[in-house]
Short mmCIF file of C-alpha atoms in Angstrom, two decimals:
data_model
loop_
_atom_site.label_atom_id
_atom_site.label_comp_id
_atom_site.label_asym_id
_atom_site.label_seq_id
_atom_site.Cartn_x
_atom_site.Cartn_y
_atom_site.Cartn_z
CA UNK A 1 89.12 92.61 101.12
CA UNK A 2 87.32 93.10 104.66
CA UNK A 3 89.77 95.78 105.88
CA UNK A 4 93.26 97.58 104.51
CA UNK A 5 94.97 95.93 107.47
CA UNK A 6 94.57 93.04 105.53
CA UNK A 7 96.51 93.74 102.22
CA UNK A 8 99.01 91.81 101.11
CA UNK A 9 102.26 94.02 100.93
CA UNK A 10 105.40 93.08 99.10
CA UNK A 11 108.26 95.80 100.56
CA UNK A 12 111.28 95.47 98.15
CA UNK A 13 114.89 97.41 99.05
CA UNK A 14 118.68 96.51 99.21
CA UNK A 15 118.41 98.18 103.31
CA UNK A 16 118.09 95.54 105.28
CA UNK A 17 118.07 98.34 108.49
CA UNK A 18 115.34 100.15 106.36
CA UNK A 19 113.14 97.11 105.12
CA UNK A 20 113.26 96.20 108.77
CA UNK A 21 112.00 98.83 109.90
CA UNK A 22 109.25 99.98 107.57
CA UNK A 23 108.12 95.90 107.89
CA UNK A 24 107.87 96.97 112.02
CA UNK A 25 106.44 100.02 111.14
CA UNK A 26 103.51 98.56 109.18
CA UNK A 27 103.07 95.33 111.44
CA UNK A 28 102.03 98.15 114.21
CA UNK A 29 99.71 99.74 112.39
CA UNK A 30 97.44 96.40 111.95
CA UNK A 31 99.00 95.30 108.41
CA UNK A 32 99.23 91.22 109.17
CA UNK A 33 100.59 90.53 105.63
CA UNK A 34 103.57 91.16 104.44
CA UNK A 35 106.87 89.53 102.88
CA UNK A 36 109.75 91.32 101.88
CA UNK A 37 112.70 91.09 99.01
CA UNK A 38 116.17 92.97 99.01
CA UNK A 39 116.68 92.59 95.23
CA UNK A 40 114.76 92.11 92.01
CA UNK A 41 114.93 88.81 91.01
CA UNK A 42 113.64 88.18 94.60
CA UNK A 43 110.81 90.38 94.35
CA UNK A 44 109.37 88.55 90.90
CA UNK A 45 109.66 85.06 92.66
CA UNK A 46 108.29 86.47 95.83
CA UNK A 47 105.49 87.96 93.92
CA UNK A 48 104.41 85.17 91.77
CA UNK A 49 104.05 83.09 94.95
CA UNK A 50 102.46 85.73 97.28
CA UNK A 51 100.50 87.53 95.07
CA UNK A 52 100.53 90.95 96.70
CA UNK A 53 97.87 93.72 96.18
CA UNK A 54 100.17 96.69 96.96
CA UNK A 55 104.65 96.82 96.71
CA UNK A 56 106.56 99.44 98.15
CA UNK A 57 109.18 99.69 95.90
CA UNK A 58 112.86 101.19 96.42
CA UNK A 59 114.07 103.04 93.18
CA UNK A 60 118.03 101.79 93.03
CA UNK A 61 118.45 98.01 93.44
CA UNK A 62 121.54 95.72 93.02
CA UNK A 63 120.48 94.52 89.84
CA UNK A 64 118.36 96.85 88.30
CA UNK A 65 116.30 100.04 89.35
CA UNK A 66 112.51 100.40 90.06
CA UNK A 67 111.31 101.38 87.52
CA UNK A 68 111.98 98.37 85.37
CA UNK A 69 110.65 96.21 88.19
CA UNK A 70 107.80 98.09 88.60
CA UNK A 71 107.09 97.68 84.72
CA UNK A 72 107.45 93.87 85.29
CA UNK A 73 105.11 93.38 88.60
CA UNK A 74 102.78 95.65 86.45
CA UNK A 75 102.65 93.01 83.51
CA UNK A 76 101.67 90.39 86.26
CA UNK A 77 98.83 92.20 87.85
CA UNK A 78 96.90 95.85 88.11
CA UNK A 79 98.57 96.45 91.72
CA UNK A 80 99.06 99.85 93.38
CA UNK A 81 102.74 100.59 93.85
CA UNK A 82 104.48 103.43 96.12
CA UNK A 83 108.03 104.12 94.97
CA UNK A 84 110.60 104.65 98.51
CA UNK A 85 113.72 106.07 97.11
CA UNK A 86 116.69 108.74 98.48
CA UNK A 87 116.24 110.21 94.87
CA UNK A 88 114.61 113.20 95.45
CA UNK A 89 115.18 114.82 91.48
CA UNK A 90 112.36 115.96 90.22
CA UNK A 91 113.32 113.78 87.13
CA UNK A 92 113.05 110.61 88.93
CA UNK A 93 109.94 111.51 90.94
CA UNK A 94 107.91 112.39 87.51
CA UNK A 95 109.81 109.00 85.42
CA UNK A 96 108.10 107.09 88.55
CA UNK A 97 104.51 108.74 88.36
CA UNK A 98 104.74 108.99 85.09
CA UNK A 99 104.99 105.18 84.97
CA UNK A 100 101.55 104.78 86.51
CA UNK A 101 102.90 104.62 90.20
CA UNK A 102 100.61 105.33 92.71
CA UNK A 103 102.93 107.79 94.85
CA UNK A 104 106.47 108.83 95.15
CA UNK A 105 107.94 108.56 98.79
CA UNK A 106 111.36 110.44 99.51
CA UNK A 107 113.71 109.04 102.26
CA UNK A 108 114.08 109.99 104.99
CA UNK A 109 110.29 110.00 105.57
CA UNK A 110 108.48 110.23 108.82
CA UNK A 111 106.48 107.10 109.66
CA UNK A 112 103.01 108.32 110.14
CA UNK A 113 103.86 110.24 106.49
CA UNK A 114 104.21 106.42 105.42
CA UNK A 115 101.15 104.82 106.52
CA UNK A 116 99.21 107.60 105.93
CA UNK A 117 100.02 107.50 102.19
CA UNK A 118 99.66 103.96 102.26
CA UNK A 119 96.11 104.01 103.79
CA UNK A 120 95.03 106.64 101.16
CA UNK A 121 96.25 104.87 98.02
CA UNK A 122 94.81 101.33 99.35
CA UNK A 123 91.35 102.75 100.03
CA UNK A 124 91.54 105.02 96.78
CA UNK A 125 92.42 101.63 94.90
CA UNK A 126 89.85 99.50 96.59
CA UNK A 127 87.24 101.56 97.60
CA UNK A 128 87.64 100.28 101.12
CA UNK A 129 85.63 100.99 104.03
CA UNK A 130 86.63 100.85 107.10
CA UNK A 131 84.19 99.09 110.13
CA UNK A 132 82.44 101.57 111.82
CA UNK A 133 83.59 102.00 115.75
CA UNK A 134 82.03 103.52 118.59
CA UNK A 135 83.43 107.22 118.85
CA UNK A 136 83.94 106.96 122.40
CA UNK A 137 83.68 103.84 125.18
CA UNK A 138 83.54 104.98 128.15
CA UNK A 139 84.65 103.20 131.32
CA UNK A 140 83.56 104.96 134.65
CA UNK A 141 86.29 107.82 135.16
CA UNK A 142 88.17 107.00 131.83
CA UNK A 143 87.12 107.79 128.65
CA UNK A 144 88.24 106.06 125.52
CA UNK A 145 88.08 107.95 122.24
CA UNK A 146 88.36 105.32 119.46
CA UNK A 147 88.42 108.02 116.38
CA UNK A 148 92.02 109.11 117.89
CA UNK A 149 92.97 105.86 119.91
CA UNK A 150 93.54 108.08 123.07
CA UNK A 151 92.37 106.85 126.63
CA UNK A 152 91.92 109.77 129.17
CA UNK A 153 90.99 110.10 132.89
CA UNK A 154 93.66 107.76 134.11
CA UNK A 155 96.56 109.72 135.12
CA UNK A 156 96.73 111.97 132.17
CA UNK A 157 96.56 110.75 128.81
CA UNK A 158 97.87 107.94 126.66
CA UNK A 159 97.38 106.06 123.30
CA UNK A 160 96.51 103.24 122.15
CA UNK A 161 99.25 100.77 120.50
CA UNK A 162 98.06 99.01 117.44
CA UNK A 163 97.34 95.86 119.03
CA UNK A 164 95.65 97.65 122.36
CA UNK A 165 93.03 99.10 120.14
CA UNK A 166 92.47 95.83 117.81
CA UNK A 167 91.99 93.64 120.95
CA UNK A 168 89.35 96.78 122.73
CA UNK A 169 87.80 97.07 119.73
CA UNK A 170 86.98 93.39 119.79
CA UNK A 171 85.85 93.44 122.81
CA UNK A 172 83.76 96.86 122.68
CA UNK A 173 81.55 94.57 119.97
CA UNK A 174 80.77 92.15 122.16
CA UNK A 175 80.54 94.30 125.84
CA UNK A 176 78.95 92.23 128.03
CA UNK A 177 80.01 88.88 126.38
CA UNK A 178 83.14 86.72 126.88
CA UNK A 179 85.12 86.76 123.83
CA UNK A 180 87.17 83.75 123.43
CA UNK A 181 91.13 83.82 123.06
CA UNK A 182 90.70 82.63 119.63
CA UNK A 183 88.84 85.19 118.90
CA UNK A 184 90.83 88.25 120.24
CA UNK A 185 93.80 86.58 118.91
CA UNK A 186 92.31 86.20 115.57
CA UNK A 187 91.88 90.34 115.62
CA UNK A 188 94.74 91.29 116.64
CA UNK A 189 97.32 89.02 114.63
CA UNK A 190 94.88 87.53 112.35
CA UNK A 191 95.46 84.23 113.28
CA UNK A 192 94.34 81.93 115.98
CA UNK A 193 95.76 80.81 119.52
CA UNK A 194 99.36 79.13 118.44
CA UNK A 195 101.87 80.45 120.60
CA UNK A 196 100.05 84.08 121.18
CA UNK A 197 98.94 82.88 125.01
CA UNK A 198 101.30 84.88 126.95
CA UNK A 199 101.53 87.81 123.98
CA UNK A 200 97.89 88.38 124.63
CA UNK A 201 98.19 88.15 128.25
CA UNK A 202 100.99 90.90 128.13
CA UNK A 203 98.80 92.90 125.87
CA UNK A 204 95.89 92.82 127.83
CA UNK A 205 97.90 93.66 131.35
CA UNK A 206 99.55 96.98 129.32
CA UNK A 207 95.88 97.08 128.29
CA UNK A 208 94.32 97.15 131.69
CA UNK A 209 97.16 100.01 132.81
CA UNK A 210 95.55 102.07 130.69
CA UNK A 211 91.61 101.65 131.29
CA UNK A 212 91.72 100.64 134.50
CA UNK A 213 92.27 102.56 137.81
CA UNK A 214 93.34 99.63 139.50
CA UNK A 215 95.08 96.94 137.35
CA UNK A 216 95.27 94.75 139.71
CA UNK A 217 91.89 94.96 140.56
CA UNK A 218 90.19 95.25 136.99
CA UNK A 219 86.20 96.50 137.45
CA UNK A 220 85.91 96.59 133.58
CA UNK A 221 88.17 94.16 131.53
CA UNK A 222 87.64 91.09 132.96
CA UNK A 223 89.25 87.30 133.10
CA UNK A 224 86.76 84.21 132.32
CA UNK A 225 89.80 81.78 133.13
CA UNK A 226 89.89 78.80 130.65
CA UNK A 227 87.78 81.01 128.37
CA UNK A 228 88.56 84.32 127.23
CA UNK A 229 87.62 88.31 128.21
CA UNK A 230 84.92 89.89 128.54
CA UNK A 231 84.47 94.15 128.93
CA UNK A 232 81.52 94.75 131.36
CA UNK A 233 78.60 97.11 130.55
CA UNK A 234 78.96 98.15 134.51
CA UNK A 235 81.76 98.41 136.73
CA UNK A 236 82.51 95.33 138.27
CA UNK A 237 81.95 96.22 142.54
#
């Protein structure tokens, strides 16, 4: 596994409003992989098929509770597993970690509470390291500070969406170079250019409204029509 973004993530629950939303939740944060289940049965099938290396698991199901299920996925494979249940007793919390459950997650939760937990127990579990990123990029008047995702100088300041700081971070690797559509889709949706042309384009205009003085007259992030992007080392005149 290259980076956490990339774990495969099985989200079981019987809220379809909730599963929705934690799958959005996640996608935004940079996870690419992920398949959902709103009942048990559902979640074995879908796991012998996808194989997932982490399951957020609700505790009460239609037809059965978590804890059962998480004995099952635990017979298939070694996996980390976060129980996500409005059972806050301090009964059901210790049955859950006492099965071997990685955390215990109490609805309602706030969303960075979420991913943070997530993040810990996936690079506690696999020992992963995340790529190193230059701490700041900076861009004539603006500043970019990758360890927070913030962009100052520009008006104020403003973060960086998910996809924002995959696609600068791309192209902070290669300043100077073009970087090829293929490629910046490819690190921001982990896949390459079906359908993403005028996702990417949208991306990279909110992009440019935050880097850029002048969107509409970029001197940094620049178009190589029929090819790609490319960040300058110095400001375009």
């Amino acid at each position: 596994m290259q980076s956490i973004h990339e774990t495969r993530l099985l989200l079981v629950d019987d809220e379809p409003e909730l599963l929705a939303m934690v799958e959005i939740l996640l996608r935004q944060e940079g996870f690419v992989q992920i398949r959902t289940a709103a009942t048990a049965a559902e979640a074995i099938r879908t796991a012998q098929d996808f194989m997932p290396q982490a399951v957020l698991l609700d505790v009460m199901l239609p037809d059965g509770d978590g804890f059962t299920l998480f004995s099952q996925l635990r017979r298939q494979a070694d996996i980390p597993v976060l129980f996500l249940s409005a059972r806050d007793e301090d009964e059901a919390r210790l049955r859950g970690l006492g099965l071997g459950a990685d955390d215990y997650i109490t609805k309602p939760f706030l969303p960075q509470e979420l991913t943070l937990r997530l993040c810990a127990v996936l690079r506690r579990t696999y020992s992963v390291e995340e790529p190193a990123v230059a701490e700041k990029i900076f861009l004539g008047e603006v500043t970019v500070d990758m360890g927070s995702g913030t962009v100052t100088g520009n008006g104020g300041e403003k973060m960086l969406t998910a996809k924002e700081y995959a696609l600068l971070s791309k192209l902070n690797e290669n300043r100077g170079r073009i970087v090829t559509v293929d490629s910046l889709c490819m690190a921001a949706w982990n896949d390459e250019n079906i359908g993403y042309d005028n996702t990417l384009m949208v991306h990279m205009r909110r992009l440019r409204e935050k880097i850029e003085i002048d969107p509409s007259h970029p001197r940094w992030l620049i178009t190589v029509r029929g090819l790609g992007y490319r960040l300058l080392k110095e400001a375009k005149l």
